[in-house]
Coordinates of C-alpha atoms and ligand atoms in Angstrom, one line a residue:
M1 CA 0.0 0.0 0.0
Q2 CA 1.3 3.5 -0.8
T3 CA 1.5 6.0 1.9
V4 CA 0.7 9.7 1.5
D5 CA 3.2 12.2 2.9
F6 CA 1.2 14.9 4.7
G7 CA 4.3 17.1 5.2
P8 CA 5.8 18.4 8.4
G9 CA 2.5 18.8 10.1
M10 CA 2.3 15.1 10.8
K11 CA 5.4 15.0 13.0
N12 CA 4.8 14.8 16.7
R13 CA 5.6 18.3 17.9
P14 CA 5.1 19.9 21.3
I15 CA 2.1 22.2 21.8
R16 CA 2.9 25.9 21.9
Q17 CA 1.1 29.2 22.0
L18 CA 1.0 30.8 18.5
D19 CA 2.4 34.3 18.3
D20 CA 0.2 37.3 17.5
K21 CA 1.5 37.6 13.9
L22 CA 0.5 34.0 13.2
I23 CA -2.8 34.4 15.0
N24 CA -3.6 37.4 12.9
Q25 CA -2.7 35.6 9.7
I26 CA -5.0 32.7 10.6
A27 CA -7.8 35.2 11.4
A28 CA -7.1 37.0 8.1
G29 CA -7.9 33.7 6.4
E30 CA -11.5 33.9 7.7
V31 CA -12.0 37.7 7.3
V32 CA -10.0 38.5 4.2
E33 CA -10.6 36.1 1.5
R34 CA -10.2 38.6 -1.4
P35 CA -10.0 42.4 -2.0
A36 CA -13.8 42.6 -1.9
S37 CA -14.0 41.1 1.6
L38 CA -11.6 43.7 3.1
L39 CA -13.4 46.5 1.2
K40 CA -16.7 45.3 2.9
E41 CA -15.1 45.5 6.3
L42 CA -13.7 49.0 5.7
L43 CA -17.1 50.2 4.4
E44 CA -18.9 48.8 7.4
N45 CA -16.5 50.7 9.7
C46 CA -17.5 54.0 7.9
I47 CA -21.2 53.3 8.5
D48 CA -20.5 52.5 12.1
A49 CA -18.7 55.8 12.4
S50 CA -21.9 57.6 11.2
A51 CA -20.3 58.8 7.9
S52 CA -22.6 60.5 5.4
K53 CA -20.1 60.3 2.6
I54 CA -17.6 57.6 1.5
E55 CA -15.1 57.8 -1.2
I56 CA -13.7 54.6 -2.5
Q57 CA -10.7 54.1 -4.8
V58 CA -9.9 50.6 -6.0
D59 CA -6.9 49.9 -8.3
R60 CA -6.4 46.8 -10.3
G61 CA -9.4 45.0 -9.0
G62 CA -8.3 45.9 -5.4
M63 CA -5.3 43.7 -5.6
K64 CA -2.9 46.7 -5.9
R65 CA -4.7 49.2 -3.7
I66 CA -8.0 49.9 -1.9
Q67 CA -8.6 53.3 -0.3
V68 CA -11.7 54.2 1.7
A69 CA -12.2 57.7 3.0
D70 CA -15.1 58.7 5.2
N71 CA -16.4 61.8 7.0
G72 CA -17.4 60.0 10.1
F73 CA -16.4 60.7 13.7
G74 CA -12.9 59.6 13.3
I75 CA -10.4 57.9 15.7
P76 CA -8.6 60.0 18.3
R77 CA -4.8 60.0 18.1
R78 CA -4.2 57.9 21.2
Q79 CA -6.5 55.1 19.9
L80 CA -5.0 54.7 16.5
T81 CA -2.7 51.9 17.5
L82 CA -5.4 50.2 19.5
A83 CA -7.7 50.2 16.4
L84 CA -5.1 47.9 14.7
S85 CA -4.8 45.5 17.6
R86 CA -6.6 42.3 17.7
H87 CA -9.9 42.1 19.6
A88 CA -9.9 45.8 20.1
T89 CA -13.3 47.4 19.4
S90 CA -15.3 50.4 20.5
K91 CA -18.5 48.7 19.7
L92 CA -18.9 46.1 22.4
A93 CA -18.4 46.4 26.1
A94 CA -20.1 43.5 27.8
A95 CA -21.2 40.0 26.8
E96 CA -24.9 41.1 26.9
D97 CA -24.1 43.5 24.1
L98 CA -23.5 40.6 21.8
F99 CA -27.3 40.0 21.7
Q100 CA -28.1 43.6 21.1
V101 CA -25.6 44.4 18.3
G102 CA -26.5 47.7 16.8
T103 CA -23.4 48.2 14.7
L104 CA -22.1 46.3 11.6
G105 CA -18.8 45.5 13.3
F106 CA -18.3 44.2 16.8
R107 CA -15.5 41.5 16.7
G108 CA -12.5 43.9 16.6
E109 CA -10.8 41.7 14.1
A110 CA -11.0 43.4 10.7
L111 CA -8.3 46.0 10.8
P112 CA -5.6 43.7 12.4
S113 CA -6.5 40.9 10.1
I114 CA -6.2 43.1 7.0
A115 CA -3.0 44.7 8.4
A116 CA -1.5 41.2 8.8
V117 CA -1.6 40.5 5.1
S118 CA -1.0 43.9 3.4
R119 CA 0.6 47.3 3.8
L120 CA -1.9 49.4 5.6
T121 CA -2.1 53.1 6.6
L122 CA -4.8 54.4 8.8
A123 CA -5.2 58.2 9.0
S124 CA -7.9 59.9 11.0
R125 CA -9.0 63.1 12.6
S126 CA -11.6 63.2 15.4
P127 CA -13.6 66.4 16.1
D128 CA -11.5 67.4 19.2
Q129 CA -8.3 67.5 17.2
D130 CA -7.1 70.3 14.9
R131 CA -5.1 68.0 12.7
G132 CA -5.0 64.4 11.7
Y133 CA -2.7 61.6 12.7
Q134 CA -1.5 58.6 10.8
V135 CA -0.1 55.1 11.6
A136 CA 1.3 52.5 9.2
V137 CA 1.9 48.8 9.5
Q138 CA 3.3 46.2 7.1
G139 CA 2.4 42.6 7.3
G140 CA 1.2 43.1 10.8
H141 CA 4.7 44.2 12.1
G142 CA 5.5 47.1 14.3
I143 CA 2.8 49.7 14.1
S144 CA 4.4 53.1 13.6
E145 CA 4.0 55.9 16.1
P146 CA 1.1 58.3 15.2
A147 CA 2.5 61.0 12.9
P148 CA 0.7 64.3 12.2
V149 CA -0.9 64.5 8.7
A150 CA -3.2 66.9 7.0
H151 CA -6.7 65.3 7.1
R152 CA -10.2 66.6 7.3
M153 CA -12.7 65.2 9.9
G154 CA -13.1 61.4 9.4
T155 CA -10.9 58.5 8.6
T156 CA -9.0 57.2 5.6
V157 CA -7.7 53.6 5.3
E158 CA -5.4 52.6 2.5
V159 CA -4.6 49.0 1.9
Q160 CA -1.8 48.1 -0.6
D161 CA -0.4 44.9 -2.0
L162 CA -2.9 42.5 -0.5
F163 CA -1.3 39.1 0.3
Y164 CA 2.2 40.4 -0.6
N165 CA 3.6 38.3 2.4
T166 CA 1.4 35.3 1.8
P167 CA 2.0 34.2 -1.8
A168 CA 0.0 31.0 -1.3
R169 CA -3.1 33.1 -0.6
R170 CA -2.4 35.4 -3.5
K171 CA -2.6 32.4 -5.8
F172 CA -6.2 32.0 -5.0
L173 CA -7.1 35.4 -6.4
R174 CA -8.8 35.5 -9.8
T175 CA -8.4 37.9 -12.6
E176 CA -8.5 41.7 -12.0
K177 CA -11.9 41.8 -13.7
T178 CA -13.3 39.1 -11.4
E179 CA -11.9 40.7 -8.3
F180 CA -13.2 44.1 -9.4
N181 CA -16.7 42.6 -9.9
H182 CA -16.6 41.3 -6.3
C183 CA -15.6 44.8 -5.1
D184 CA -18.4 46.3 -7.2
Q185 CA -20.9 44.0 -5.5
A186 CA -19.5 44.9 -2.1
V187 CA -19.9 48.7 -2.8
K188 CA -23.4 48.2 -4.2
K189 CA -24.5 46.2 -1.2
I190 CA -23.5 49.1 1.1
A191 CA -24.9 51.8 -1.1
L192 CA -28.2 50.0 -1.4
S193 CA -28.5 49.5 2.4
Q194 CA -27.9 53.2 3.2
P195 CA -30.1 55.4 1.0
T196 CA -28.9 58.6 2.6
L197 CA -25.2 57.8 2.2
E198 CA -23.2 59.6 -0.6
V199 CA -21.0 57.1 -2.3
V200 CA -18.2 57.9 -4.8
F201 CA -16.7 54.7 -6.3
M202 CA -13.6 54.9 -8.5
H203 CA -11.8 52.1 -10.3
D204 CA -8.3 52.7 -11.8
G205 CA -9.0 56.4 -11.7
K206 CA -12.4 56.3 -13.4
T207 CA -15.7 56.8 -11.7
V208 CA -17.8 53.7 -11.6
F209 CA -20.7 55.4 -9.9
H210 CA -21.5 58.4 -7.7
V211 CA -24.8 58.3 -5.9
L212 CA -26.3 61.1 -3.8
P213 CA -28.4 60.9 -0.6
A214 CA -32.0 60.0 -1.4
H215 CA -34.7 61.2 1.0
T216 CA -37.9 60.5 -1.0
E217 CA -39.2 57.2 -2.4
E218 CA -38.8 58.6 -5.9
A219 CA -35.2 59.6 -5.2
R220 CA -34.5 56.1 -3.7
K221 CA -35.8 54.6 -6.9
K222 CA -33.6 56.7 -9.0
R223 CA -30.6 55.7 -6.8
I224 CA -31.5 52.1 -7.3
S225 CA -31.7 52.7 -11.0
S226 CA -28.1 54.1 -11.0
I227 CA -26.8 51.2 -8.9
C228 CA -28.8 48.2 -10.3
G229 CA -29.8 49.5 -13.7
A230 CA -32.9 51.1 -15.1
Q231 CA -34.5 47.8 -16.1
F232 CA -34.9 46.6 -12.5
S233 CA -36.1 49.9 -11.1
R234 CA -38.8 50.0 -13.8
Q235 CA -39.9 46.5 -13.2
C236 CA -40.1 46.1 -9.5
V237 CA -42.8 46.9 -6.9
Y238 CA -42.3 48.4 -3.5
L239 CA -43.6 46.6 -0.6
E240 CA -43.9 47.3 3.1
S241 CA -45.2 45.0 5.8
Q242 CA -45.0 44.8 9.5
V243 CA -46.1 42.3 12.2
E244 CA -45.2 42.3 15.9
T245 CA -41.5 41.7 15.9
L246 CA -40.8 41.7 12.2
A247 CA -41.0 44.1 9.3
L248 CA -40.2 43.6 5.6
S249 CA -39.8 46.3 3.1
G250 CA -38.1 47.0 -0.2
W251 CA -38.3 46.3 -3.9
T252 CA -39.1 43.0 -5.5
G253 CA -38.9 42.3 -9.2
L254 CA -41.9 41.4 -11.3
P255 CA -41.8 37.7 -12.1
T256 CA -41.4 38.6 -15.8
F257 CA -38.1 40.4 -14.8
S258 CA -36.1 37.4 -14.0
R259 CA -32.4 36.8 -14.1
A260 CA -30.1 34.1 -15.3
G261 CA -28.1 34.4 -12.1
R262 CA -28.5 35.5 -8.5
D263 CA -26.6 38.7 -9.0
L264 CA -29.6 41.0 -8.3
Q265 CA -30.6 39.6 -5.0
Y266 CA -29.9 41.8 -1.9
F267 CA -31.3 40.8 1.4
Y268 CA -30.6 42.7 4.6
V269 CA -31.3 41.8 8.2
N270 CA -31.2 44.8 10.4
G271 CA -29.2 46.6 7.8
R272 CA -26.6 43.9 7.4
A273 CA -26.3 42.1 4.0
V274 CA -26.7 38.4 4.6
K275 CA -26.6 35.2 2.8
D276 CA -29.0 32.8 4.4
N277 CA -30.4 29.5 3.2
L278 CA -33.6 29.9 5.1
I279 CA -34.3 33.3 3.5
A280 CA -33.3 32.1 0.1
H281 CA -35.7 29.2 0.4
A282 CA -38.5 31.4 1.4
V283 CA -38.0 33.8 -1.5
R284 CA -37.6 31.0 -4.0
R285 CA -40.9 29.5 -2.7
A286 CA -42.7 32.8 -3.1
Y287 CA -41.7 33.0 -6.7
H288 CA -42.1 29.3 -7.3
D289 CA -45.3 29.4 -9.3
V290 CA -44.6 32.4 -11.4
L291 CA -41.0 32.3 -12.5
Y292 CA -39.8 31.0 -15.8
H293 CA -38.0 27.7 -15.3
G294 CA -34.4 28.0 -14.2
R295 CA -34.5 31.8 -13.8
H296 CA -33.9 33.8 -10.6
P297 CA -35.9 36.6 -9.1
A298 CA -34.4 40.0 -8.4
F299 CA -35.0 41.9 -5.2
I300 CA -33.7 44.4 -2.7
L301 CA -35.3 43.5 0.6
F302 CA -34.9 44.7 4.2
L303 CA -35.9 42.5 7.1
D304 CA -36.0 44.3 10.4
I305 CA -36.3 42.1 13.5
R306 CA -35.9 42.7 17.2
P307 CA -32.1 42.4 17.8
D308 CA -32.5 39.8 20.5
L309 CA -34.3 37.4 18.1
V310 CA -31.4 37.1 15.8
D311 CA -27.8 36.1 16.4
V312 CA -25.3 37.9 14.2
N313 CA -22.3 36.3 15.7
V314 CA -22.2 33.1 13.8
H315 CA -19.7 33.8 11.1
P316 CA -16.3 35.7 11.1
A317 CA -17.3 37.8 8.1
K318 CA -20.7 38.3 9.7
S319 CA -22.5 37.4 6.5
E320 CA -24.7 34.8 8.1
V321 CA -27.2 35.1 10.8
R322 CA -29.2 32.7 12.9
F323 CA -32.8 33.3 13.8
R324 CA -34.3 32.3 17.1
E325 CA -37.6 31.5 15.5
S326 CA -36.5 30.5 12.0
R327 CA -39.8 28.9 11.0
L328 CA -41.7 32.1 11.9
V329 CA -39.2 34.2 9.9
H330 CA -39.4 31.8 6.9
N331 CA -43.2 31.9 6.9
Y332 CA -43.4 35.6 7.3
I333 CA -41.0 36.3 4.3
Y334 CA -42.7 33.7 2.2
R335 CA -46.2 35.0 2.9
T336 CA -45.4 38.6 2.5
L337 CA -43.7 38.1 -0.9
H338 CA -46.2 35.6 -2.1
H339 CA -49.0 38.0 -1.3
T340 CA -47.3 40.9 -3.1
I341 CA -46.7 38.7 -6.1
S342 CA -50.3 37.4 -6.1
E343 CA -51.6 41.0 -6.1
L344 CA -49.9 41.8 -9.4
T345 CA -52.9 41.6 -11.6
P346 CA -53.6 44.1 -14.4
N347 CA -55.7 46.0 -11.9
D348 CA -52.5 47.2 -10.2
G349 CA -51.9 50.5 -11.9
K350 CA -48.2 50.5 -10.8
V351 CA -47.4 47.3 -12.6
S352 CA -46.8 47.4 -16.2
P353 CA -45.8 44.4 -18.3
P354 CA -42.3 44.2 -19.5
A355 CA -40.9 45.5 -22.7
P356 CA -40.4 42.6 -25.2
A357 CA -36.6 42.7 -24.8
D358 CA -36.8 41.5 -21.2
I359 CA -38.5 38.2 -21.9
P360 CA -36.1 35.4 -21.5
L361 CA -35.5 33.6 -24.7
G362 CA -34.3 30.1 -25.5
T363 CA -36.3 27.5 -23.6
A364 CA -39.5 27.4 -25.5
H365 CA -42.4 26.0 -23.5
T366 CA -43.3 22.7 -24.9
G367 CA -46.7 22.3 -23.3
G368 CA -47.2 19.7 -20.6
H369 CA -44.5 17.3 -19.6
G370 CA -45.7 13.8 -19.5
R371 CA -44.2 13.1 -16.2
Y372 CA -47.4 12.2 -14.4
P373 CA -49.8 9.9 -16.0
A374 CA -53.0 11.6 -16.9
Q375 CA -55.6 10.3 -14.5
Q376 CA -59.3 9.7 -15.1
N377 CA -60.6 11.8 -12.3
L378 CA -58.3 14.7 -13.3
R379 CA -59.8 14.6 -16.8
E380 CA -63.2 14.9 -15.3
R381 CA -62.1 17.8 -13.2
V382 CA -60.7 19.6 -16.2
S383 CA -63.8 19.1 -18.2
E384 CA -65.8 20.5 -15.3
Q385 CA -63.5 23.4 -15.3
L386 CA -63.9 24.0 -19.0
Q387 CA -67.7 23.6 -18.7
G388 CA -67.6 26.3 -16.1
Y389 CA -65.7 28.4 -18.5
D390 CA -68.2 27.9 -21.2
A391 CA -71.1 28.7 -18.9
L392 CA -69.4 31.9 -18.0
V393 CA -69.0 32.8 -21.6
R394 CA -72.7 32.0 -22.3
G395 CA -73.7 34.1 -19.4
Y396 CA -71.7 36.9 -20.8
R397 CA -73.2 36.5 -24.2
N398 CA -76.7 36.8 -22.9
Q399 CA -76.0 40.1 -21.3
E400 CA -76.4 43.3 -23.1
A401 CA -73.2 44.4 -24.5
G402 CA -71.5 47.1 -22.3
P403 CA -69.8 50.1 -23.6
G404 CA -67.6 49.0 -26.4
G405 CA -68.4 45.4 -25.4
M406 CA -69.6 42.9 -28.0
S407 CA -70.5 45.5 -30.5
G408 CA -66.9 46.6 -30.8
H409 CA -67.8 50.3 -30.6
P410 CA -64.6 52.4 -30.7
L411 CA -63.8 53.9 -27.3
T412 CA -63.6 57.6 -27.1
G413 CA -61.0 59.7 -25.1
N414 CA -61.6 59.4 -21.4
D415 CA -63.8 56.4 -20.7
R416 CA -63.8 56.1 -17.0
D417 CA -65.5 52.8 -16.8
V418 CA -63.3 50.9 -19.1
P419 CA -61.8 47.9 -17.3
P420 CA -58.0 47.8 -17.1
L421 CA -57.6 45.3 -19.9
G422 CA -60.3 47.0 -22.0
Y423 CA -62.6 45.4 -24.5
A424 CA -61.6 42.9 -27.2
I425 CA -61.6 44.2 -30.8
A426 CA -60.1 41.3 -32.7
Q427 CA -58.2 38.1 -32.7
L428 CA -54.8 38.0 -34.4
K429 CA -53.7 34.8 -36.2
G430 CA -55.7 32.7 -33.8
I431 CA -53.1 33.4 -31.1
Y432 CA -53.5 36.9 -29.7
I433 CA -56.5 38.9 -28.5
L434 CA -56.3 42.6 -29.4
A435 CA -58.2 44.8 -27.0
E436 CA -58.6 48.5 -26.5
N437 CA -58.6 50.2 -23.1
S438 CA -58.5 53.9 -22.2
E439 CA -54.7 54.0 -22.6
G440 CA -54.3 52.3 -25.9
L441 CA -53.9 48.8 -27.3
I442 CA -53.7 45.6 -25.2
M443 CA -52.4 42.3 -26.6
V444 CA -53.1 39.1 -24.8
D445 CA -51.6 35.7 -25.4
M446 CA -54.8 33.8 -25.0
H447 CA -53.4 30.4 -24.4
A448 CA -50.9 31.6 -21.8
A449 CA -53.7 33.7 -20.1
H450 CA -56.2 30.9 -20.1
E451 CA -53.7 28.4 -18.8
R452 CA -53.0 30.6 -15.8
I453 CA -56.7 31.1 -15.1
T454 CA -57.4 27.4 -15.3
Y455 CA -54.4 26.6 -13.0
E456 CA -55.4 29.2 -10.4
T457 CA -59.0 27.9 -10.5
L458 CA -57.9 24.3 -10.1
K459 CA -55.7 25.2 -7.2
A460 CA -58.5 27.1 -5.5
Q461 CA -60.8 24.1 -6.0
A462 CA -58.2 21.8 -4.5
R463 CA -58.0 24.1 -1.5
E464 CA -61.7 24.2 -1.1
N465 CA -62.5 20.6 -1.6
G466 CA -59.7 19.6 0.7
L467 CA -57.1 17.1 -0.4
N468 CA -58.8 13.9 -1.1
S469 CA -56.7 11.4 0.7
Q470 CA -56.6 7.9 -0.8
P471 CA -55.2 4.7 0.8
L472 CA -52.3 3.4 -1.2
L473 CA -52.9 0.0 -2.8
V474 CA -49.5 -1.1 -1.5
P475 CA -48.3 1.0 1.5
V476 CA -44.8 2.3 0.9
Q477 CA -42.1 1.5 3.5
I478 CA -39.0 3.6 3.6
N479 CA -35.9 3.3 5.7
V480 CA -34.8 6.6 7.2
S481 CA -32.4 7.9 9.9
Q482 CA -33.6 8.0 13.5
S483 CA -33.8 11.8 13.3
E484 CA -35.9 11.7 10.1
A485 CA -38.2 9.2 11.8
R486 CA -38.6 11.5 14.7
I487 CA -39.3 14.5 12.4
A488 CA -42.0 12.4 10.7
E489 CA -43.6 11.8 14.0
D490 CA -43.4 15.4 15.1
Y491 CA -45.1 16.6 12.0
M492 CA -47.7 13.8 11.7
E493 CA -50.5 16.2 12.0
E494 CA -49.2 18.5 9.3
F495 CA -48.8 15.5 7.1
E496 CA -52.4 14.5 7.8
N497 CA -53.6 17.9 6.9
L498 CA -52.0 17.4 3.5
G499 CA -53.7 14.1 3.0
V500 CA -50.6 12.0 3.9
E501 CA -50.9 9.3 6.4
I502 CA -47.5 8.4 7.7
N503 CA -46.5 6.1 10.7
R504 CA -43.3 5.1 12.3
L505 CA -42.8 1.4 12.0
G506 CA -39.5 1.1 13.9
E507 CA -36.5 3.1 15.0
E508 CA -35.5 3.7 11.4
K509 CA -38.5 2.8 9.4
L510 CA -41.6 4.7 8.2
V511 CA -44.7 3.5 6.3
I512 CA -46.9 5.7 4.1
R513 CA -50.4 4.5 4.0
S514 CA -52.3 7.2 2.2
M515 CA -51.5 10.0 -0.2
P516 CA -53.7 12.8 -1.7
D517 CA -55.2 11.2 -4.7
L518 CA -53.4 13.5 -7.2
L519 CA -50.2 12.1 -5.9
S520 CA -51.0 8.5 -5.4
R521 CA -49.1 7.5 -8.5
S522 CA -46.1 9.8 -8.1
D523 CA -42.8 8.9 -6.6
V524 CA -44.0 8.7 -3.1
E525 CA -40.8 7.7 -1.5
N526 CA -38.7 10.6 -2.9
L527 CA -41.4 13.1 -2.2
I528 CA -41.6 12.1 1.4
R529 CA -37.8 12.0 1.7
D530 CA -37.4 15.5 0.2
T531 CA -40.2 16.8 2.5
L532 CA -38.4 15.3 5.6
S533 CA -35.2 16.9 4.6
D534 CA -36.9 20.3 4.2
L535 CA -38.5 19.9 7.6
A536 CA -35.1 19.1 9.1
E537 CA -33.5 22.2 7.6
F538 CA -36.2 24.8 7.5
G539 CA -39.0 23.5 9.7
V540 CA -41.4 23.8 6.8
S541 CA -41.8 22.2 3.5
A542 CA -44.0 22.7 0.5
R543 CA -42.9 19.7 -1.6
I544 CA -46.3 18.1 -1.4
Q545 CA -48.2 21.2 -2.4
D546 CA -45.6 21.8 -5.1
A547 CA -45.9 18.3 -6.5
Q548 CA -49.7 18.7 -6.6
N549 CA -49.5 22.1 -8.2
E550 CA -47.2 20.7 -10.8
I551 CA -49.8 18.2 -11.8
L552 CA -52.5 20.8 -11.8
S553 CA -50.3 23.1 -13.9
S554 CA -49.8 20.3 -16.5
V555 CA -53.5 19.6 -16.4
A556 CA -54.2 23.3 -16.9
C557 CA -51.9 23.4 -19.8
H558 CA -53.7 20.6 -21.6
G559 CA -57.1 21.9 -20.7
S560 CA -56.6 25.5 -21.9
V561 CA -57.6 27.0 -25.1
R562 CA -55.1 26.1 -27.8
A563 CA -53.8 28.5 -30.3
N564 CA -55.8 28.7 -33.5
R565 CA -59.1 28.3 -31.8
K566 CA -61.4 31.0 -33.0
L567 CA -62.9 33.0 -30.2
E568 CA -65.9 35.3 -30.3
L569 CA -65.6 38.8 -29.0
A570 CA -67.7 37.8 -26.0
E571 CA -65.5 34.9 -25.2
M572 CA -62.4 37.1 -25.5
N573 CA -64.0 39.7 -23.2
S574 CA -64.8 37.1 -20.7
L575 CA -61.2 36.0 -20.7
L576 CA -60.1 39.6 -20.2
R577 CA -62.5 40.0 -17.2
Q578 CA -61.2 36.8 -15.6
M579 CA -57.6 38.0 -16.0
E580 CA -58.4 41.1 -14.1
E581 CA -59.8 39.0 -11.2
V582 CA -57.4 36.1 -11.0
E583 CA -54.2 36.2 -9.0
R584 CA -50.9 36.1 -10.8
S585 CA -52.6 36.5 -14.2
G586 CA -49.8 38.7 -15.4
Q587 CA -47.7 35.6 -16.1
C588 CA -48.4 32.2 -17.5
N589 CA -47.5 29.2 -15.4
H590 CA -44.1 29.2 -16.9
G591 CA -43.4 32.8 -16.0
R592 CA -43.9 34.4 -19.4
P593 CA -46.0 37.5 -19.6
T594 CA -49.6 36.9 -20.7
W595 CA -50.3 40.4 -21.9
M596 CA -48.6 43.6 -23.1
S597 CA -49.8 47.1 -23.7
V598 CA -48.9 49.9 -26.1
S599 CA -50.2 53.3 -25.2
L600 CA -51.8 55.6 -27.7
A601 CA -48.9 58.0 -27.2
E602 CA -46.4 55.3 -28.3
I603 CA -48.5 54.5 -31.3
D604 CA -48.7 58.2 -32.1
K605 CA -44.9 58.3 -32.0
W606 CA -44.7 55.5 -34.6
F607 CA -46.7 57.6 -36.9
M608 CA -45.0 60.8 -35.9
R609 CA -48.3 62.2 -35.0
G610 CA -48.2 65.1 -32.5
R611 CA -51.2 65.7 -30.3
Ligands
ADP701 P1 -14.8 46.3 14.7 O1 -15.4 47.1 13.6 O2 -15.4 44.9 14.8 O3 -14.9 47.1 16.0 P2 -12.4 46.8 13.3 O4 -11.1 46.1 13.3 O5 -13.1 46.8 12.0 O6 -13.3 46.1 14.4 O7 -12.1 48.2 13.8 C1 -11.6 48.4 15.1 C2 -12.0 49.8 15.7 O8 -11.4 50.8 15.0 C3 -13.5 50.0 15.6 O9 -14.2 49.5 16.8 C4 -13.5 51.5 15.6 O10 -13.5 52.0 16.9 C5 -12.3 51.9 14.9 N1 -12.5 52.3 13.5 C6 -12.2 51.5 12.4 N2 -12.6 52.1 11.3 C7 -13.1 53.3 11.6 C8 -13.6 54.4 10.9 N3 -13.7 54.4 9.5 N4 -14.1 55.5 11.6 C9 -14.0 55.5 13.0 N5 -13.5 54.5 13.7 C10 -13.0 53.4 13.1
MG702 MG1 -15.2 46.6 11.5

């Protein structure tokens, strides 16, 4: 057998206390992974110093130089050396403070960690001094005596040659461009979290962005537009919600404004940007039903929670948090977003459908996916649903035509009573409904729209009728871990409410006896396994509902009006009215838009007609 040489570390050596320099280098490994991570720490210090303006200069992706200057309350001369010492902080005094952290920093590790792996100068002037003082340190060695320097009120930290003394770490850095992108994200994160902070951001001597303090909602939106791009700011909705100990506010993207990556996702807990699985899961769930497959939502959201209900001290870079009541937080985020998204019907004046360029291309929707066998009872349900639809149309047909209704009278200037999606005037190529509202022209993809309506109706029916639980012909036994078996027992009631009868057979064995009838022929074992793993991690799971919804969605797709079916005006109008009523009708089940509008003003422009 070959042996592997693990190097000198494997020899038996005596235990000894590490020296400070080594300790700082080890700590630097956690806090300073790359230029962007030290930039983040420096920016957080500016915020903690109540700065209202920050100037950032980054050279060569931050690998050569990062300088951050603020106009905050500064550091007095006699404390400059201390600021660079390990575990020295002005932000915590006692252990209790750790559960009431009101600042971004509190561990007193950032500056010494950065100093250990770079050449750092720290210059500052506090209000009681008539000049500034500066200290310098290289690779964590011998901090210089404070020397007088010209400096306005505030602090400037300059970090040069990151990892110059730790070549092994330098090798982990990527290209300048990649490192710059990370720096860019770090600056954006801070700029978005502090709407009244002026931020000047320069790279290699050129301005990347310069944003001014925003005090009104409109100004904030403009600021977001300069940071995240005009597309997002045009296609997001503002939300604000509050319950006892929690509040959620911010901007969330319309489902039709989705992204290929997660780059436009900003989530803050008490002002601190965090990455959190639980939160990510809740957001993903909220968008589950409306997002184009494989796309990611965009959002800038702020969760405020009573400080004692969240632990921020779980990660050296402070980018993770732990909630005391994680399930409550998860449900709150999910419900609030889900509600906001559901409300996005054409009735919502603030919401406009996307411009054609924003629709993701590539993965054409191929109709239903034959993953689940069509079931007899389902067919019946669909035909009921379609009969309901026909009845509705008939009812409509028997009514007198409203203004511009069946008769297709042209609408004049300021019709007040015109519904948001207007009245149908024609059908184009058997695919699109053309309608006229008070603003101009509406175009509706009738299959996509009807599919969403059918789907939402089927879901509502399933909710109302309860989930028909059906005994499995052959009960399914699954081997699980003890902890999974315990979870299954703990959540037995929840399972029952979903139509799943589950029992523990032994220490490590479960048996599933009944399933909701929609799911009786699905992969029961995997569905339950996935549900248990969600429950273990998040305390909640929506796998079972999702699996049912997937079937309903496929049913809706097959049961909806196909393209090339000729519709009468009354039928078209009926569809438009339903779209105004039904939740999430702005997107089809695959996240594509169901309708678009062109205002008269735009049409006038096409024809160069001034009014
Ligand atoms: P922490 O932020 O966790 O306290 P740091 O190492 O980041 O630890 O900073 C150490 C201390 O130096 C801070 O507690 C603060 O008192 C001071 N300090 C650092 N940066 C600034 C700044 N930009 N303005 C004022 N004080 C600062
Ligand atoms: Mg800090």
